[in-house]
Structure formats: C-alpha cells, structure tokens
Coordinates of C-alpha atoms in Angstrom, one line a residue:
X1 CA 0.0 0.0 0.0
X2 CA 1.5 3.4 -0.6
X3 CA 2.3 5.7 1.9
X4 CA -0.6 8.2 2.8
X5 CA -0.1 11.8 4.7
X6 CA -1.9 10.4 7.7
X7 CA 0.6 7.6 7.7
X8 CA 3.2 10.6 8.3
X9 CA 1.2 12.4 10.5
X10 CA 0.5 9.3 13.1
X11 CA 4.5 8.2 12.5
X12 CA 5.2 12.0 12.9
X13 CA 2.8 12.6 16.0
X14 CA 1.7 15.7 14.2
X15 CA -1.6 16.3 12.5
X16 CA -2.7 15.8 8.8
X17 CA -3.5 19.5 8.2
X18 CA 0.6 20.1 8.7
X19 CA 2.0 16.9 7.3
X20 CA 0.2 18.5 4.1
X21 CA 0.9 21.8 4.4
X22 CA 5.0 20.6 4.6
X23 CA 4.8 18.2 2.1
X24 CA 3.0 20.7 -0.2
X25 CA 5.3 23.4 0.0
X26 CA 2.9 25.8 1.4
X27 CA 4.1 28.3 3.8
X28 CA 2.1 28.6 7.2
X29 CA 4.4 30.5 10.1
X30 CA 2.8 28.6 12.7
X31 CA 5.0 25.6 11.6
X32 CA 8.4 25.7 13.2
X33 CA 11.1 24.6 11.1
X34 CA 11.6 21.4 13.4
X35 CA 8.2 20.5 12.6
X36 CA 8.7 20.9 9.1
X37 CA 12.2 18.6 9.5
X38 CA 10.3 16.1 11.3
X39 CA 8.2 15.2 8.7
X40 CA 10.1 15.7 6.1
X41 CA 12.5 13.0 7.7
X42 CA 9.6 10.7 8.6
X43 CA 8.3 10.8 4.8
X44 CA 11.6 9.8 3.8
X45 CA 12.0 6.9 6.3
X46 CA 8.5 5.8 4.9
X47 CA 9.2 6.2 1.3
X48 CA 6.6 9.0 0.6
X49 CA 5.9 9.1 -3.4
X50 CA 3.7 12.5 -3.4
X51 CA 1.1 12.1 -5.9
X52 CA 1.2 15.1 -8.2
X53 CA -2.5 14.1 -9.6
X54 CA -3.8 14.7 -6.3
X55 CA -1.6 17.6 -5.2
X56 CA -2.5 19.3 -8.3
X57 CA -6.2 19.0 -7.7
X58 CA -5.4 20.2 -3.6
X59 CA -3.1 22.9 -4.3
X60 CA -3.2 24.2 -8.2
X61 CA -0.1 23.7 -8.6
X62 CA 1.6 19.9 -9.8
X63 CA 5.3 21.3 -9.3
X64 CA 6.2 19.7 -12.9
X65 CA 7.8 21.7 -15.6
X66 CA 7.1 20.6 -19.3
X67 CA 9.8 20.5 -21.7
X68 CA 8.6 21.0 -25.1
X69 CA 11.4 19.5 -27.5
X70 CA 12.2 19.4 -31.0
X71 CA 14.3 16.3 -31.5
X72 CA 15.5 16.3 -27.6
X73 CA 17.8 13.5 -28.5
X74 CA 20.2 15.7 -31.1
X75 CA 23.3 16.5 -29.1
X76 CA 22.5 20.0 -29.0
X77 CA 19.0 19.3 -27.6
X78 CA 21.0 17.2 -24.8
X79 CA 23.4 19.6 -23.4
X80 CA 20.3 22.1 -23.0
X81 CA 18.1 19.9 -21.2
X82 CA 21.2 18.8 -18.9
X83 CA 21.5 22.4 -18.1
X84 CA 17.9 22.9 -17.5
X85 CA 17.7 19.6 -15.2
X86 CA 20.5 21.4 -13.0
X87 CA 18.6 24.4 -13.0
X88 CA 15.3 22.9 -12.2
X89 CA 15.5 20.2 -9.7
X90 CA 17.2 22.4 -6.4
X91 CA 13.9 24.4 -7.2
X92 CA 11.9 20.9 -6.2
X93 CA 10.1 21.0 -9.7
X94 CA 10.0 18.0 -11.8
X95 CA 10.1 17.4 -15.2
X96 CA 8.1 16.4 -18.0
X97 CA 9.9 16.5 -21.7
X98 CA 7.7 16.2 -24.3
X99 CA 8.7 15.4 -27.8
X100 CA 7.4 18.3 -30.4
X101 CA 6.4 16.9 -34.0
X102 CA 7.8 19.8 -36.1
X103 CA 6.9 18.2 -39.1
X104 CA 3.1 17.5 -38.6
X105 CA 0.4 19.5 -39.9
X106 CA -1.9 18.3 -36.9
X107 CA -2.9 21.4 -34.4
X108 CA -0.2 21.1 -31.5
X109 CA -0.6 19.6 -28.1
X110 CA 1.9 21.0 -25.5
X111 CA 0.9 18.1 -23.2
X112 CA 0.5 15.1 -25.0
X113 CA -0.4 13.3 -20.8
X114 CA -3.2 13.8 -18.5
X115 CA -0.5 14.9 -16.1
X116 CA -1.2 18.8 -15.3
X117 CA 2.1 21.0 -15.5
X118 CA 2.7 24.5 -14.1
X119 CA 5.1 25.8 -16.9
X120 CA 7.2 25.1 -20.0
X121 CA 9.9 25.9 -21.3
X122 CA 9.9 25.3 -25.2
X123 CA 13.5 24.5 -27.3
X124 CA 13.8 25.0 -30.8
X125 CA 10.2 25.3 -31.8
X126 CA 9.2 28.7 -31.4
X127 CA 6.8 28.9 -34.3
X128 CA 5.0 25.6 -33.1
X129 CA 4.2 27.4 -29.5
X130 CA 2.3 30.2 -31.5
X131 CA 0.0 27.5 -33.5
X132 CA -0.9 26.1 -30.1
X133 CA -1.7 29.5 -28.8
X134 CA -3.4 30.6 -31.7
X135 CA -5.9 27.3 -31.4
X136 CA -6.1 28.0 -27.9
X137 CA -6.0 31.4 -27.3
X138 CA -7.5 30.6 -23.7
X139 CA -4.5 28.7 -22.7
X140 CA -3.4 29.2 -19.0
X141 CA -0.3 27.8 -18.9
X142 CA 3.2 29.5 -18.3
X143 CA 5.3 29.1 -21.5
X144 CA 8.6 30.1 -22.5
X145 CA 10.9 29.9 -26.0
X146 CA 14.1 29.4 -26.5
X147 CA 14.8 28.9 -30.1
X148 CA 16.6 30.4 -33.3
X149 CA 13.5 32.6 -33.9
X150 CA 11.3 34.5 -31.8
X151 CA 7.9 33.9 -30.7
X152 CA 5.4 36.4 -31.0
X153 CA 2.8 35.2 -28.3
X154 CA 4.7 34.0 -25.6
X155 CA 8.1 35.2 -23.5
X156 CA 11.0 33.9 -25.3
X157 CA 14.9 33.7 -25.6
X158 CA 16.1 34.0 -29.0
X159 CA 19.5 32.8 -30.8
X160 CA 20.7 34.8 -33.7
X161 CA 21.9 32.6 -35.7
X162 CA 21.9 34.7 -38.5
X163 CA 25.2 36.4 -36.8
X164 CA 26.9 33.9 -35.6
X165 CA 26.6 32.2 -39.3
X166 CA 28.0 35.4 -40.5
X167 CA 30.9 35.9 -37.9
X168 CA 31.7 32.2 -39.0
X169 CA 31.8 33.5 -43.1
X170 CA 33.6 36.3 -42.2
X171 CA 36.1 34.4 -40.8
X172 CA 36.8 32.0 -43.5
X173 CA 36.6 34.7 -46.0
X174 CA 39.5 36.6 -44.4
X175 CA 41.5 33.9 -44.1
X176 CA 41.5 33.2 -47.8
X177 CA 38.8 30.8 -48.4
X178 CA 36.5 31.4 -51.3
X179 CA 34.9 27.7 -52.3
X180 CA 32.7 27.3 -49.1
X181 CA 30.5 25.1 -49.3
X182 CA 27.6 24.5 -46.9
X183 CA 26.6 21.2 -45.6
X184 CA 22.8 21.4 -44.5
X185 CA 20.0 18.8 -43.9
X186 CA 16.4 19.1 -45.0
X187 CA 14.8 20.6 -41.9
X188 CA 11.0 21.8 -40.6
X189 CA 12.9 24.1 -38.6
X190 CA 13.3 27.6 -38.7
X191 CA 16.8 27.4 -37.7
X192 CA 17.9 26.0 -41.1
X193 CA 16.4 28.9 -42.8
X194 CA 18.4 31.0 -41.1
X195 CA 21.4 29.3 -41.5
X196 CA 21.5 29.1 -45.2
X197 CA 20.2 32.7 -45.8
X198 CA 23.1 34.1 -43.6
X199 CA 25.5 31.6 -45.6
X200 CA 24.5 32.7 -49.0
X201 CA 24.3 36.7 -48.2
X202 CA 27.4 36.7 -47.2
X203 CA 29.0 34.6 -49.9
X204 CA 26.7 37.1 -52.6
X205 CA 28.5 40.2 -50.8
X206 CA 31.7 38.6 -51.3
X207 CA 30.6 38.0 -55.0
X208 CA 31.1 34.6 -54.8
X209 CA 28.4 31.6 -55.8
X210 CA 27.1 30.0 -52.6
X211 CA 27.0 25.9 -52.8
X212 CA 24.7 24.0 -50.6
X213 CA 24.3 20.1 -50.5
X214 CA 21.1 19.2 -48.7
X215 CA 21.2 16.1 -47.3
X216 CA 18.0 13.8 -46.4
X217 CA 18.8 13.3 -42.8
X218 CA 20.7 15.1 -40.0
X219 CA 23.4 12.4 -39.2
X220 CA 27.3 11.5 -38.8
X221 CA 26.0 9.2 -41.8
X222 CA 24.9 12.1 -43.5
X223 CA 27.4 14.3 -43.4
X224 CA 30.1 12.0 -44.3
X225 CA 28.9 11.1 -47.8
X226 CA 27.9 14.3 -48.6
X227 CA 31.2 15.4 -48.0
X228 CA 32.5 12.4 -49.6
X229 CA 30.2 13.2 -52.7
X230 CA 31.4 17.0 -52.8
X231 CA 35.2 15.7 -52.6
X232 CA 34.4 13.2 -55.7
X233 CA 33.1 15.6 -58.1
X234 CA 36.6 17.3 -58.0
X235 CA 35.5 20.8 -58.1
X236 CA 37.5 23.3 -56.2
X237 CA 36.9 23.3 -52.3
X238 CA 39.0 24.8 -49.6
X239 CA 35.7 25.0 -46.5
X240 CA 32.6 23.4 -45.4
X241 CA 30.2 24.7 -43.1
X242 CA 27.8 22.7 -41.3
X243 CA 24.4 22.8 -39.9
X244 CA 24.5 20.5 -36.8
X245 CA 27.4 19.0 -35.3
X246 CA 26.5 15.7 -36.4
X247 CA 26.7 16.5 -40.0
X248 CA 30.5 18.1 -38.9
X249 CA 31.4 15.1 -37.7
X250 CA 30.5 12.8 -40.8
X251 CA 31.8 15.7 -42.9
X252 CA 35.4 15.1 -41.1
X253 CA 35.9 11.8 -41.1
X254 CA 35.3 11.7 -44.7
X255 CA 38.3 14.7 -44.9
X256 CA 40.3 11.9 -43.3
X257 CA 39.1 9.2 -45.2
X258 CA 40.4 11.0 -48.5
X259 CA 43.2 12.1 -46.9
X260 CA 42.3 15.9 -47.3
X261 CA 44.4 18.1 -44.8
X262 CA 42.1 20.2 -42.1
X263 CA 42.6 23.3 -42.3
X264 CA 45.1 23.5 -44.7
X265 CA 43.2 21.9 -47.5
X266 CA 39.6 22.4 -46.5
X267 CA 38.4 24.6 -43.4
X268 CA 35.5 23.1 -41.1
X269 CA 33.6 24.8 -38.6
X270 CA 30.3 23.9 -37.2
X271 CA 27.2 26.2 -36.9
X272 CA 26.1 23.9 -33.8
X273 CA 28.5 23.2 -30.5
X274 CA 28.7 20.6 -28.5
X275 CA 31.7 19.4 -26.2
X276 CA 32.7 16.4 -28.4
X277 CA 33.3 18.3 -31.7
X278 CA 36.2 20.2 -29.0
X279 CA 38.0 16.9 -28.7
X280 CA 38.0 16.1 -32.1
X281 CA 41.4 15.8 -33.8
X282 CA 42.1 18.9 -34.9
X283 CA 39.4 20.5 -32.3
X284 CA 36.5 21.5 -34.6
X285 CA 35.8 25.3 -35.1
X286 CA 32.0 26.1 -33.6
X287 CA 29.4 28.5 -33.3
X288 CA 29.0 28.2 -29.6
X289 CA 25.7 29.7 -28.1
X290 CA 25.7 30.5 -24.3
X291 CA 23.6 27.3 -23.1
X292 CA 23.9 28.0 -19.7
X293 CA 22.6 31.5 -20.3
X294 CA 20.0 30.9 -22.5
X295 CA 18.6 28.2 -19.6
X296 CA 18.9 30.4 -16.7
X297 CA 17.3 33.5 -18.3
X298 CA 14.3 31.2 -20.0
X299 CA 13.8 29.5 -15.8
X300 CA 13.6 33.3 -14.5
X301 CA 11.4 34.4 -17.3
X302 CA 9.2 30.9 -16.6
X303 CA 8.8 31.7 -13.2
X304 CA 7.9 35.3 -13.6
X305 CA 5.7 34.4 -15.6
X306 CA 4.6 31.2 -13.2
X307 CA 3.6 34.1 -10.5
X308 CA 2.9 37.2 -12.7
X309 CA 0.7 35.3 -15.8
X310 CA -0.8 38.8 -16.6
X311 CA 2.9 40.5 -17.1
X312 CA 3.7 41.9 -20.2
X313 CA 5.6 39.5 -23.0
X314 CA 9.7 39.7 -22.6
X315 CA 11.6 39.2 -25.4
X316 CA 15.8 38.6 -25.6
X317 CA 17.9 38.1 -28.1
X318 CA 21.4 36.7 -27.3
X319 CA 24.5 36.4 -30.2
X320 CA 26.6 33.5 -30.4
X321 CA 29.8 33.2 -30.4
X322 CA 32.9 32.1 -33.0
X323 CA 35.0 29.9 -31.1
X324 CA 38.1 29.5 -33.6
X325 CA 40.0 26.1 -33.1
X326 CA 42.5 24.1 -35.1
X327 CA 39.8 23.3 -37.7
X328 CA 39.8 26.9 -39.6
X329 CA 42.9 28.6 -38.1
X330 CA 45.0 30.8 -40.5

C-alpha cells in the first residue's frame, strides 16, 4: 500500500493538516522549522511518493515543468536539457519532456499526458508554441521559448543565428577561403532557414556563388557522404560549413578518409557546439551559443511568468559566439 499523509502524520505525531501543508510546500508561520524537519524526515523513512494528480487538484499547482522539445535527443538538444535539469530540480520542480512533432500539420498539443504541469519551457520550436496558442487562445499555462527565432505570443529567448553564421563567413573569407561550401539537412525548422540565408548573403556580398548540399537526414552518416560526394566531383573546395554537429562530424571523417588536410586543404567549422566536436582531432571550429545563459534566463522568465501570468511579454535576443580552433585557423 503506498504511503498516505496520515501515515506521516500518526509516525510524525503531528496532524494531517501540517503533514500537508509541509509536504506541499505551502508556507504557514505557525509551523516551526523542526516540525517541518520532522516530517520531512519521517516521509523519507517511509518512502513518501507525493502524488502530483492529487496535489495538483489540492493545491493548483503539480510542481512539474514541461519540456517541449524538437528532436530532444540531437546533441544540442541534450546539453540544454542537462543544463535545464540542473537548473530545475534544487527548485523541487519535476520534469516532463515532451517530444514536439515539427513536421506534422496536426494542431499542436503542449501536453500530449493527462499529467497537469505548471510551466514550459519550449527549445527550438518557437513557431509551433504560436499555433498552439493561436488554437487555444484561452490557454493558461506558463510558457517560455528558446529557439533560433522568436515567438510572438509568448516570453521567449532567441539565438541569432543569422550572426553567428555570419561571424563564422567572415572568418573564412578573411582567411583566404573562397569555395565554401555548406553542408545542410532538409529541416522543418526555422533554424535552417536562417542558417542558409546568412551563408548565402554573405557569400553574394563577397561576390562569390554560394553551394549547398542538402542532405535527407541530420546524421554522422549524413554528413560524411555528402562530403564524400562533394570531394568526388573534383571541383574546387577549400571550407565546409555545417548545420548541426552531427553532420560536422561525418563531414570530417570523410576529410580523413580521403586524406584531405584540415585546415590547410579544406576549413570546417560547425554552426552547432557541442563538447565532443572540441576533442575532435584537430578540435573542430563552432558557433558556440551560451547554453547556460539561455537556460537560466528562459527558468527566471518561466517563473515570472509562473507568479505574474498577466505580465507583459519579454523578449531577448542573445548572439553566439565564434569559437576558432584548429579546424579553420589561419
């Protein structure tokens, strides 16, 4: 039989009404602090599992945080919900991650469980949070974006991509390199419409004749033979940009595999960052966005909004950086 809050409360010697008023996180003064260790002590002799169902219902509030994800096992993806998790669980919250189809046409769901949850924080599929909200425009649940593009209906951390794409041309074109080519993968995602416009303008402004392979998948797989395929048809090529890290990682194993020198043949840098493209031999050049940053500022904009639903929308942008390694240097 699971452990009840009366169970606590007889083990505890203290009544119900302040077994649950501990165990739900309410404040009440009248509760001295060596009450509320007591029976926090005694629920975790007894193996207390709360039931959020039934706190929910009790309280309003289920003390679970939704993740809405757009492919939450991508590398990328990973490393933010890692920071998130540390950012989330000394706050006593749980978490729900829920996997965002960004390539259906059906009318989004941001739960997708009968489970109620008190906020979420939405990666990489801003425009898919303003479908939901336009279908349900009487929605009462905290939400927050982060993503490449901003949402116009909810509070939201943007990445511009856009610059950090160009800092990344910029840097290849001063260092000599004028056959870039950019390694991309078909994609419902805003993020790799922004990646190839900033990619092209800046190859146009440099007069020069962009060249994009598109591959069907984002993998290691991927990227490899499209590299491979780009080495075969012996046009000139001295740099590839990539999309996602995993597509940088086929893409330089297939340098290797044809014996192509990096950098001093063909530059490589990465338009996503994650920690093993630094351990990569040489160290692969990224586009590094502020994880960290982005997660703690989308948590304090959540629970603003959490206590303040009626506060006006916040918006902010953040820039990436160029972190140069031995992959593109001069």
């Amino acid at each position: 039989m699971p452990v009840t809050l009366r169970d606590i409360a007889r083990r505890a010697n203290v009544s119900h009404a302040t077994v649950s008023v501990v165990l739900n996180q309410r404040s009440a003064p009248i509760i001295s602090d060596k009450t509320r260790q007591k029976v926090l002590r005694v629920a975790a002799e007894m193996g207390y599992q709360p039931n959020h169902l039934a706190r929910a219902l009790a309280t309003g509030r289920s003390d679970i945080v939704g993740l809405w994800v757009a492919r939450p096992y991508s590398p990328l993806n990973a490393v933010t919900l890692e920071h998130i998790q540390d950012i989330v669980r000394p706050e006593s919250f749980d978490l729900m991650i829920i996997e965002a189809d960004v390539a259906s046409d059906t009318p989004p769901s941001l739960t997708k469980s009968h489970w109620p949850v008190d906020g979420i924080i939405a990666i990489d599929c801003a425009w898919r949070v303003d479908e939901y909200i336009a279908k349900n425009p009487r929605a009462k649940t905290a939400i927050v974006s982060i993503s490449y593009d901003t949402s116009t209906m909810v509070d939201s951390v943007t990445i511009d991509i856009a610059a950090g794409v160009k800092s990344a041309m910029d840097h290849l074109l001063e260092t000599g390199r004028r056959r870039i080519t950019l390694i991309t993968a078909s994609d419902s995602r805003k993020s790799e419409d922004l990646v190839r416009s900033s990619y092209t303008a800046s190859l146009e402004a440099a007069g020069l004749v962009p060249d994009i392979i598109e591959c069907d998948t984002d993998s290691r797989a991927a990227g490899r033979d499209a590299c491979a395929s780009r080495l075969s048809s012996g046009a000139p090529l001295d740099a590839i940009l990539t999309y996602t890290d995993l597509l940088a990682v086929g893409a330089a194993t297939s340098l290797v595999e044809n014996n192509v020198a990096i950098p001093s043949q063909v530059a490589l840098i990465s338009a996503a960052a994650t920690p093993e493209l630094e351990y990569k031999i040489p160290p692969l050049t990224v586009i590094e966005q502020p994880t960290k940053a982005l997660c703690d500022a989308a948590w304090e904009m959540l629970r603003h909004r959490m206590a303040h639903p009626d506060a006006p929308v916040q918006h902010v942008t953040v820039a990436p950086t160029l972190i140069v390694r031995g992959s593109s240097a001069p």
